[in-house]
XYZ file of C-alpha atoms in Angstrom:
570
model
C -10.366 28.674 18.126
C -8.424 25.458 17.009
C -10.855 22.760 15.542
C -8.839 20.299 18.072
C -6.591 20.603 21.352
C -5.107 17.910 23.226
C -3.702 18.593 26.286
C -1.461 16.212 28.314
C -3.180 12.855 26.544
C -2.769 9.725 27.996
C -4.217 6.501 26.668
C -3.245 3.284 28.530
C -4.655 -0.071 27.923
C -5.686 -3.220 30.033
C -4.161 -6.192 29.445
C -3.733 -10.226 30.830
C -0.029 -9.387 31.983
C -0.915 -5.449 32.782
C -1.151 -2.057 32.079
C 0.246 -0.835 29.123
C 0.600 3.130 28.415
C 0.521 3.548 24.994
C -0.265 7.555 24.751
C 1.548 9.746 27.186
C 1.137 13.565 27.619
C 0.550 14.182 23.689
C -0.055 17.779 23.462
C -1.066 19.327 19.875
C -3.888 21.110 18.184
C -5.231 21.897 14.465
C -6.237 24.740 13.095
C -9.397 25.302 10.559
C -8.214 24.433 7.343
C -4.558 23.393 8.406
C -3.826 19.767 8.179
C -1.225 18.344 10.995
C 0.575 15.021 10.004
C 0.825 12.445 12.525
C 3.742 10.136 11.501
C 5.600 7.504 13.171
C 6.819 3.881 13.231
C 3.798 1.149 13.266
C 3.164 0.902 17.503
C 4.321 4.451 17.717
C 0.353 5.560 19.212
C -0.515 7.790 16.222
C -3.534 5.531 15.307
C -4.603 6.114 18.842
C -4.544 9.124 19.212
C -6.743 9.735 16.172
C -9.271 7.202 17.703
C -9.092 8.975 20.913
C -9.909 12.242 19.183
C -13.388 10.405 17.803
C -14.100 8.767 21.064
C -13.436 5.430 19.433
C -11.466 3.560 22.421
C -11.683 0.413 22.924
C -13.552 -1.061 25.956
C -10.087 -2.191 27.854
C -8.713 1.523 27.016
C -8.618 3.808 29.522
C -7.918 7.921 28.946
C -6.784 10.885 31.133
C -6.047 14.381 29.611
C -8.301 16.430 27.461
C -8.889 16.251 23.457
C -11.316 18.910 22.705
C -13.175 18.735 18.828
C -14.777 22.168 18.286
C -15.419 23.048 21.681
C -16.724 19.649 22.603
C -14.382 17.468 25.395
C -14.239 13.970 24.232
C -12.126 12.479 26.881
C -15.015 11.425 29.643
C -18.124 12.350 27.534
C -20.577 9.583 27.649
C -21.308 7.998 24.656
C -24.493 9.514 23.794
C -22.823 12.941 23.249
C -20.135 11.385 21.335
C -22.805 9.848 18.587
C -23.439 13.480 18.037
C -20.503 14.700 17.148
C -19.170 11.563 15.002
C -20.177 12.006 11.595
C -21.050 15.926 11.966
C -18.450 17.990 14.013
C -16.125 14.869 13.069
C -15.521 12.209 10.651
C -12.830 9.855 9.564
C -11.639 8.364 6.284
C -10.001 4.697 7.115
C -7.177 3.115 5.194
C -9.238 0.514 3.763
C -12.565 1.260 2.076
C -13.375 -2.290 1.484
C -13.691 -2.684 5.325
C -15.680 0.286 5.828
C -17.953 -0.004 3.443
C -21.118 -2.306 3.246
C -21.004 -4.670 0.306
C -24.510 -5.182 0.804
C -25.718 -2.093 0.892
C -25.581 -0.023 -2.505
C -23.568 2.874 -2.089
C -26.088 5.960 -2.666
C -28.159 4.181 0.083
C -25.272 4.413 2.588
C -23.987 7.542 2.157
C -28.154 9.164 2.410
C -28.072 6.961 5.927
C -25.063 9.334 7.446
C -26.852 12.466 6.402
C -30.008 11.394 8.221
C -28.702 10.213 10.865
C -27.227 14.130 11.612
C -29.960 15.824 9.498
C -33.538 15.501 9.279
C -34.264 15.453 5.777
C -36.424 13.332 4.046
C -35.143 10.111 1.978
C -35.272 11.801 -1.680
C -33.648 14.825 0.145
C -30.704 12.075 1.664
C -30.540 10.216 -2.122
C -30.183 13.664 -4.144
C -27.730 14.965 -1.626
C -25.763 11.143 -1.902
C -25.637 11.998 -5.891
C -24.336 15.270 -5.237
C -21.581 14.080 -2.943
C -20.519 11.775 -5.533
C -20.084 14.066 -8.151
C -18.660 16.493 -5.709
C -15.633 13.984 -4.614
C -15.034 13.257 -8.637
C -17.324 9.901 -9.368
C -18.101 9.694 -12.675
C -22.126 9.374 -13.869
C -23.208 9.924 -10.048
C -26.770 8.798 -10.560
C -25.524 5.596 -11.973
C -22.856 5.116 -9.113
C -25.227 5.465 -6.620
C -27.453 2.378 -7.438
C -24.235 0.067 -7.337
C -22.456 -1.752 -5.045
C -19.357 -1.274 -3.355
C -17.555 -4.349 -5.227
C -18.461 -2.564 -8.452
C -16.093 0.129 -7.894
C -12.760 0.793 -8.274
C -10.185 1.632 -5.080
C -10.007 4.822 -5.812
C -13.651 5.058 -6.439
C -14.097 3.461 -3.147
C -12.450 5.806 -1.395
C -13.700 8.769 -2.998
C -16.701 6.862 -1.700
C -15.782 6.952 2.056
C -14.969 10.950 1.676
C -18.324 11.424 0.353
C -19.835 9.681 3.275
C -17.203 11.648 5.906
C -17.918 15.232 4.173
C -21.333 14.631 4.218
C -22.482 16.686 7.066
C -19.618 19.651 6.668
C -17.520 18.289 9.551
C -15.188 20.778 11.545
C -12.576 17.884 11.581
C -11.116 14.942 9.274
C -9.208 12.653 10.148
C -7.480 10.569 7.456
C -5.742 7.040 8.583
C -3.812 6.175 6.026
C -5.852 7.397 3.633
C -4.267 6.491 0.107
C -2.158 3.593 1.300
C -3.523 0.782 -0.686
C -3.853 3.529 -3.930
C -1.420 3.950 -6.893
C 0.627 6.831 -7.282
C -2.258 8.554 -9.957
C -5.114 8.007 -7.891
C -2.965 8.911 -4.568
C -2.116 12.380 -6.359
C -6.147 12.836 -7.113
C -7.160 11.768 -3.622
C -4.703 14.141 -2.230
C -6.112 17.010 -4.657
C -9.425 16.522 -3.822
C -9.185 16.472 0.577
C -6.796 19.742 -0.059
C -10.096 21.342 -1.955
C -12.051 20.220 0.480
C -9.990 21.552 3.339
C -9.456 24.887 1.332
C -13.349 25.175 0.618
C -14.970 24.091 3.641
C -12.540 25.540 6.562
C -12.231 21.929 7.260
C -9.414 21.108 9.573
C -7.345 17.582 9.118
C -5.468 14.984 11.060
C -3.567 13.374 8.753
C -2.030 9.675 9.846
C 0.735 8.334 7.997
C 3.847 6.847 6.995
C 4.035 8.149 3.576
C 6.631 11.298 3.826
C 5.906 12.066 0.585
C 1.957 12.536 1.205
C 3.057 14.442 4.227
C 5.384 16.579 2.249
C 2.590 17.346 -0.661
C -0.005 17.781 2.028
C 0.953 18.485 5.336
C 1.028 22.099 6.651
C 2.908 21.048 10.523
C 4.409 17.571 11.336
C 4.035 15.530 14.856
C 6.398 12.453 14.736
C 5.354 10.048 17.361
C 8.270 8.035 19.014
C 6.528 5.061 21.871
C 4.010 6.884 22.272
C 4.857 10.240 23.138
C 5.289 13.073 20.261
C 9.017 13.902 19.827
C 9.305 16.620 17.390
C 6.503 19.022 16.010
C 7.005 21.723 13.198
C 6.006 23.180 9.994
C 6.502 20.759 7.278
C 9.400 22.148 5.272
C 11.164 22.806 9.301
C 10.876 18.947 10.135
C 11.129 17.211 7.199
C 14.748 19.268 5.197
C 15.765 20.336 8.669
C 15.121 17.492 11.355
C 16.128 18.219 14.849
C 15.701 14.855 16.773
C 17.554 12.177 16.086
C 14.555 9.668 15.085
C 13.043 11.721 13.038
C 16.741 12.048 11.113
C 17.083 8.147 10.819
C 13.105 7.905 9.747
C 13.392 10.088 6.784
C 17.426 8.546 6.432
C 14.824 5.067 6.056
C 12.431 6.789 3.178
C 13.167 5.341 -0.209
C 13.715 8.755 -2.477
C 12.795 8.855 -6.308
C 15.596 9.750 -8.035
C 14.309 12.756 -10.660
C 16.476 13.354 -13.085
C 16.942 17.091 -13.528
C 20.505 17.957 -15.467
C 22.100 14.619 -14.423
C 22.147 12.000 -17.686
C 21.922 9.069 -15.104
C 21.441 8.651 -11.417
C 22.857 6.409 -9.330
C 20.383 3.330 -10.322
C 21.033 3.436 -14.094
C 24.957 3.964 -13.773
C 24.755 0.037 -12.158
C 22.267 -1.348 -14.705
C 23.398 -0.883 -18.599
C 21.466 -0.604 -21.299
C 21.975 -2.367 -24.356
C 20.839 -5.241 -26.364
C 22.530 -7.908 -24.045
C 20.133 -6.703 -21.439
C 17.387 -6.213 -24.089
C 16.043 -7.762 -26.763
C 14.116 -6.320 -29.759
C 10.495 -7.173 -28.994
C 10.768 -8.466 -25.700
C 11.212 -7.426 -22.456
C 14.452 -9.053 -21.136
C 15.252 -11.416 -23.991
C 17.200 -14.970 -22.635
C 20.102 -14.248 -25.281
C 21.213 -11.603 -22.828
C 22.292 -14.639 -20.636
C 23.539 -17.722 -22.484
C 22.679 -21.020 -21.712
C 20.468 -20.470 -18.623
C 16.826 -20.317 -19.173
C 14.624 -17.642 -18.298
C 12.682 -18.674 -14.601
C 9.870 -16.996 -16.162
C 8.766 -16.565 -19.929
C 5.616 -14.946 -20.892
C 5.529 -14.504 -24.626
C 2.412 -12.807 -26.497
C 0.345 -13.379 -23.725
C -3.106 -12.323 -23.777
C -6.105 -13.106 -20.781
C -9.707 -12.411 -21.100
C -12.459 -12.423 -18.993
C -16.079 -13.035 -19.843
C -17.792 -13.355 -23.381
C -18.517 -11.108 -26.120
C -19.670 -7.402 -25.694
C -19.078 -8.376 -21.081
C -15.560 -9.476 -22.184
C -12.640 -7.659 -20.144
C -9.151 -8.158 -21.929
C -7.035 -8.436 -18.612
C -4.298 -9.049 -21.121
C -3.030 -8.625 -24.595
C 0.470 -9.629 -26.066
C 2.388 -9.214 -22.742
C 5.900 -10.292 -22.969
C 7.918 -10.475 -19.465
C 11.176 -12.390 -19.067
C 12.789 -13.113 -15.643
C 15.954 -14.728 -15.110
C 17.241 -16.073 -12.523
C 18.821 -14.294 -9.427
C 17.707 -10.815 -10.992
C 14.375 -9.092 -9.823
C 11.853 -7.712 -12.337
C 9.785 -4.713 -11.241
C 6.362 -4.747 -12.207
C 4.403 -1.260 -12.188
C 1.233 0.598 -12.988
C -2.138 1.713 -11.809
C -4.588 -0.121 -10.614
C -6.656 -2.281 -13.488
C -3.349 -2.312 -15.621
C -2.727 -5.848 -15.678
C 0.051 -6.607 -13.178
C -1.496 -8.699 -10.744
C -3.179 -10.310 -13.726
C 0.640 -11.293 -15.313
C 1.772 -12.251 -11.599
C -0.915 -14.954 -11.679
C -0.237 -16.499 -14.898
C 3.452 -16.707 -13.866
C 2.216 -18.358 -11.129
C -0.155 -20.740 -13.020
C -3.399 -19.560 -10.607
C -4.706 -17.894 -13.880
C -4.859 -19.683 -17.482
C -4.401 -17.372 -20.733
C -6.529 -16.864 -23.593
C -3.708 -17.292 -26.159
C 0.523 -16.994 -26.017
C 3.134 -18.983 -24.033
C 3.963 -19.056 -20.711
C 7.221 -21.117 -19.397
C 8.162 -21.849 -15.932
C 12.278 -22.888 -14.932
C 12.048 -23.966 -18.752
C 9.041 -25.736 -19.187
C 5.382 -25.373 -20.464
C 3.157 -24.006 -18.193
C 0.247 -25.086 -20.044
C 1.036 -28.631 -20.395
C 2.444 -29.919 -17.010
C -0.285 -31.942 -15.019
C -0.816 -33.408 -11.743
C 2.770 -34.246 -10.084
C 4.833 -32.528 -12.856
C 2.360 -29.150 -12.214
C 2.729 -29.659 -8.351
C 6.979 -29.680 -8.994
C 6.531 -26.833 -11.047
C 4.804 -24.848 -8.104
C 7.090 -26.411 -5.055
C 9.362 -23.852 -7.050
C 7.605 -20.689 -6.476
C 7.054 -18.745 -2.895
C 4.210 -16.161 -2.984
C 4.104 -12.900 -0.523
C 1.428 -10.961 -0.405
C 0.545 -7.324 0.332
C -1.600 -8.127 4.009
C 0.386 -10.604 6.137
C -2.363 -11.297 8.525
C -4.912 -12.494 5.380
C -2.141 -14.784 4.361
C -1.302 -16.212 7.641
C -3.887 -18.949 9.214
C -4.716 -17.126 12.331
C -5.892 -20.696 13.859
C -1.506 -21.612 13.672
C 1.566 -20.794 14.984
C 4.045 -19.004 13.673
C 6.104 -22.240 13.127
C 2.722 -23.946 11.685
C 2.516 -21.870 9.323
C 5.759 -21.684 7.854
C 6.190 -25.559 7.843
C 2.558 -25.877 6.025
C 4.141 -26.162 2.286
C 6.798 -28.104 3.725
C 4.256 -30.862 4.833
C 1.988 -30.640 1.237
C 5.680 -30.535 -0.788
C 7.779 -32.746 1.362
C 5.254 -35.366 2.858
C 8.271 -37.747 4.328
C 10.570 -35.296 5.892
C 9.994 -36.171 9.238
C 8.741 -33.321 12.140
C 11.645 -33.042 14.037
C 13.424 -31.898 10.151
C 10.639 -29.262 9.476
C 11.282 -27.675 12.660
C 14.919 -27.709 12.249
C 13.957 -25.965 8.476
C 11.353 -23.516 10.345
C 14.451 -22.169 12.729
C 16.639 -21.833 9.887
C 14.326 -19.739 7.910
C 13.177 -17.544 10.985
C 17.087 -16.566 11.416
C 17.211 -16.337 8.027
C 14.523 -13.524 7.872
C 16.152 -11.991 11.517
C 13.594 -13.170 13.549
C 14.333 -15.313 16.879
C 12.755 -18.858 16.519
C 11.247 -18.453 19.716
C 8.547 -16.691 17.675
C 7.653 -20.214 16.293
C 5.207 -20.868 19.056
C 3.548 -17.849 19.057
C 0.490 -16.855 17.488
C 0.605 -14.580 14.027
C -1.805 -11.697 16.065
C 1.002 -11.569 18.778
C 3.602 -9.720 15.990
C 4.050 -6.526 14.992
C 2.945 -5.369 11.074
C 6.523 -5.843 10.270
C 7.227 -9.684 12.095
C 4.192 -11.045 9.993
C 5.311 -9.707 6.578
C 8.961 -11.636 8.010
C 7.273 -14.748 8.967
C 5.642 -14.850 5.309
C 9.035 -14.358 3.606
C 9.959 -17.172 5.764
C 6.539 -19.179 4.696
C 7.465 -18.223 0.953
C 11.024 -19.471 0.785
C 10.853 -22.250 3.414
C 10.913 -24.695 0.172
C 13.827 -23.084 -1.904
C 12.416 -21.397 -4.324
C 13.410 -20.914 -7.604
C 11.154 -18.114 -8.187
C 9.696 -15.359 -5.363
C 6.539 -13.383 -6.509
C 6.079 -10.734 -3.949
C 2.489 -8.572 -4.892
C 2.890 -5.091 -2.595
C 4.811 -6.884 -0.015
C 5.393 -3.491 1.598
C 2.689 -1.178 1.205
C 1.301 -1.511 4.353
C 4.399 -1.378 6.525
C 5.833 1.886 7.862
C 9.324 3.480 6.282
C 11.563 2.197 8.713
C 9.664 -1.464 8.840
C 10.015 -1.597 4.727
C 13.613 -0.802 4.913
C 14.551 -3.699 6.958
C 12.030 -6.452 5.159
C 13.943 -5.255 1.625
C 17.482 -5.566 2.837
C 16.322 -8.654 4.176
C 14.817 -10.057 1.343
C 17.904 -8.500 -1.023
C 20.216 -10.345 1.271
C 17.926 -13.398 0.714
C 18.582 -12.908 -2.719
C 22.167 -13.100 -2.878
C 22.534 -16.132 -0.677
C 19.749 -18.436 -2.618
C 19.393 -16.409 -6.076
C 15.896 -16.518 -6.769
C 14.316 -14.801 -9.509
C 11.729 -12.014 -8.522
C 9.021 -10.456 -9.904
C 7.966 -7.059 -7.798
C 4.716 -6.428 -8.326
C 4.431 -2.665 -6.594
C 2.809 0.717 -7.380
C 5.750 2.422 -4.918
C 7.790 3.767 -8.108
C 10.706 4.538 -5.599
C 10.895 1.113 -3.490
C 10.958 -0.417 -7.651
C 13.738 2.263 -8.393
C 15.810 1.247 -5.728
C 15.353 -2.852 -5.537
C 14.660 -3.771 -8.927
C 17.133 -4.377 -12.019
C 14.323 -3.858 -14.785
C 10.758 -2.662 -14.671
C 7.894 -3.574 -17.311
C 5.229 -0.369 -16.855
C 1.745 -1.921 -17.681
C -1.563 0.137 -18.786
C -4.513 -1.457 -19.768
C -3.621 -4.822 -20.344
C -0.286 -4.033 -22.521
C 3.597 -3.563 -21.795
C 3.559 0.544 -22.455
C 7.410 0.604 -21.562
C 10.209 -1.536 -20.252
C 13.771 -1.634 -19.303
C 16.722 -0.959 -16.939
C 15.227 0.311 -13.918
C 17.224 3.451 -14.091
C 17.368 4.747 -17.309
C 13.356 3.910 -17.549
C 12.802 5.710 -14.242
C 14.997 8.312 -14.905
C 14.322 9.274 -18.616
C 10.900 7.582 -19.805
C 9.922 7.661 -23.360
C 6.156 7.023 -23.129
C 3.667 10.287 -21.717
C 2.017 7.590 -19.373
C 5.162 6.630 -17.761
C 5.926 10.401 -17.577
C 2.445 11.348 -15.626
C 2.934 7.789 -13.496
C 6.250 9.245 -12.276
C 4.908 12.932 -11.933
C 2.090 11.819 -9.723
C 5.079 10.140 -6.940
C 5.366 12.447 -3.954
C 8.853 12.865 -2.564
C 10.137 13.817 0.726
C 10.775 17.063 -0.193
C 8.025 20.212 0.515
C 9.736 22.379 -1.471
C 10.328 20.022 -4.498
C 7.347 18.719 -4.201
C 5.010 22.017 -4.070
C 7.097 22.150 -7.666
C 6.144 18.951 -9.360
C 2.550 19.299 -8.083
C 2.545 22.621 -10.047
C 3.914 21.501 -12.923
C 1.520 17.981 -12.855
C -1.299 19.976 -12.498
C -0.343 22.913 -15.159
C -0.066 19.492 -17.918
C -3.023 18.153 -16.549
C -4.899 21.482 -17.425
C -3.286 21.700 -20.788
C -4.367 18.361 -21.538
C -8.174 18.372 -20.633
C -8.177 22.197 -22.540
């Protein structure tokens, strides 16, 4: 018997202007220990349906149809029923484990409440089974995890946290929302390992929601691909994903960015248009200003080292980090999480102040500039940040807050001049200025990360740092916010610095990278020839643990990843 069947699903909402169906007649089921990928575009209805599978409607959400979860009809069960099975016959691992978690409550302590609210065990039984989870789902010193909170952990660790807590009581079916979104590429790869053992141990059947093809091609068994709400294709992965039959699903994956792996090619497509050499190069630095005489570098960071905390507490965020970036080029920045790169981004940005070394903005000292000489210095720099609806004041408009530097930065340009700026920069990102008067929480995923381009470049900027700008946004959504922001590029040539832990969105928009581990530059160079033929091991394993598109060639590199992973720890 399938673990879940959905017949003829409908899920429509209420809202102030109407009725708005946003599941029709989905029809699918999952097997025990098959996983099914649910992919689409953001608004597509895969998050609902997954909600509608754990009973987890909103109150203005109405269903029809049937979802059944091991022989148990969730579509009209009352809600007392529907406790029962959440957390037991089914559990779900969220996209973010900050927001799931309690950062009050230490973490041992919350994972012993789930198994007695299903089981009746006694509270040492709950604690000892909490440790065992942990060191089940890969936490290191278990006992000692258990007594901390969740602010104490790593992401990863986090979400190895939230599996713990949705394996607790052997559930029949997982469903995973975006479950290593916000991860890097090595703790992705581990994640993925670790729900595949648990599927393959346990029986365990999972609903996988996503818009990573390449977790869907390294996990997935069958594909659904939601289109407005209905399901438009459905087949086994390698079927839908090398041999596409609808034409959405062809111009989705035609919208994945694809690591180029170099196998018997010298040089792929990225490293034929960026040379190598020293007037790219320096000795010693990354991206040394003789390459490009008499402009100075936008950004300089020269030995730079940042530490945190005092003696044997101290963290060395930092240590000797050079990172050049001129102007009009774009400078990836890569590496797990921990590694430094956010770090870097904020002492280019002058929001963090280092230890020891040199940092120069447009060609001046960081260090020294004070009051309205530091406040110049920053009118130069536009910021974009992974989550678009943390950055943007949900108390504005759109056009509020895109105008908001202008009215700190440009105190006498006069309001009917900032609006005239806040229409130019909404067509500038492809968005119609109508949008000005509306409120941030009445756009789509992809709109708000558009609007904060806008917000970030609204003063001219000389320099654009964009931390994960596009993590969060579905393959299709990402596609169009780069070629915007590439186009942006040409027209007003700012300098970037791409801070990302997508290795293939870096391959494909970025003229050098700098790979960071642990504080320290482990490689840099031209994009392509760095991506394509590392020198380092770590760089080797970072680009090993990227998922592609591609079942078959993926199945491949998981084999050979784990077979040196193996060798290694032997």
């Amino acid at each position: 018997m399938s673990i879940l069947t959905m017949t003829d699903l409908g899920v429509a909402f209420a809202t102030e202007t109407g009725t708005v169906d946003a599941v029709r007649g989905v029809t699918l089921h999952v097997e025990p220990g098959e996983t099914l990928a649910l992919v689409g575009e953001s608004g597509s209805g895969k998050s609902t349906v997954a909600l509608a599978a754990m009973g987890l409607l909103s109150g203005n959400a109405s269903a029809r149809g049937s979802a059944v979860v091991d022989g148990h009809e969730v579509v009209g069960a009352p809600e007392s029923s529907l406790r029962g099975l959440r957390g037991s016959t089914v559990s779900m691992v969220f996209q973010e484990p900050a927001t799931a978690l309690d950062p009050l409550t230490r973490i041992g302590a919350q994972i012993a409440e789930v198994i007695r609210n299903h089981r009746s065990v006694s509270a040492a039984e709950a604690s000892a089974a909490a440790v065992d989870l942990l060191a089940r789902v890969g936490i290191p010193s278990p006992e000692t995890r258990a007594k901390a909170f969740p602010f104490q952990l790593s992401g990863g660790q986090r979400q190895r946290v939230v599996i713990a807590m949705a394996i607790a009581n052997e559930p029949a079916l997982l469903i995973a929302d975006e479950p290593t979104t916000a991860l890097d590429v090595t703790v992705q790869a581990e994640i993925l390992e670790l729900l595949r053992r648990l599927a393959a141990d346990s029986g365990t059947g999972v609903l996988l929601v996503t818009h990573n093809m390449g977790v869907v091609a390294d996990f997935a068994d069958r594909v659904a691909v939601m289109l407005q709400g209905e399901i438009v294709e459905t087949g086994g992965v390698e079927d839908v994903l090398l041999r596409p039959q609808h034409e959405y699903t062809k111009r989705l994956l035609a919208a994945v960015p694809r690591l180029d792996v170099a196998e018997g090619a010298p040089d792929g497509p990225v490293a034929a248009a960026v040379p190598d050499g020293p007037g790219v190069l320096g000795p010693g630095s990354v991206g040394d200003p003789d390459g490009r005489p008499g402009a100075a570098p936008v950004v300089d960071l020269r030995d730079v080292s940042v530490t945190f905390g005092r003696g044997t507490r101290a963290v060395h965020a930092l240590q000797g980090v050079d990172i050049v970036v001129h102007a009009g080029e774009t400078v990836g920045l890569v590496g797990e999480s921990g590694s430094g790169k956010s770090t870097a981004a904020r002492v280019a940005l002058g929001l963090v102040r280092p230890t020891s070394g040199a940092v120069s903005l447009f060609g001046q000292d960081l260090r020294r500039a004070r009051g309205r000489d530091r406040r110049a210095l920053r009118s130069g720099i536009g910021v974009v940040l992974q989550d678009p609806v943390a950055s943007l004041d949900a108390r504005m408009s759109v056009g509020e807050c895109i105008a908001e530097p202008l009215a700190v930065h440009r105190r006498g340009m006069s309001s009917a001049d900032r609006r005239r700026r806040v229409d130019e920069v909404l067509d500038a990102v492809r968005l119609p200025t109508a949008l000005a008067s509306r409120a941030p929480r009445e756009l789509s995923g992809g709109q708000r990360q558009r609007v904060s381009l806008a917000r970030a470049l609204v003063l001219e900027p000389r320099l654009l740092v964009a931390d994960e700008p596009t993590s969060a946004l579905d393959v299709s959504v990402q596609e169009t916010v780069l070629e915007v922001l590439g186009d942006l590029q040409d027209d007003l040539g700012f300098a970037c610095l791409f801070v990302s832990h997508d290795l293939a969105v870096v391959q494909h928009f970025a003229e050098r990278v700098v790979v960071m581990r642990q504080g320290r530059v482990e490689e840099h160079g031209p994009t392509g020839s760095t991506l394509l033929h590392p020198t380092t091991d770590y760089t080797r394993r970072l680009l090993a643990a990227v998922p592609v598109p591609d079942p078959v060639l993926q199945r491949r590199r998981r084999t050979e990843r784990l077979a040196t992973l193996s060798a290694v720890d032997a």
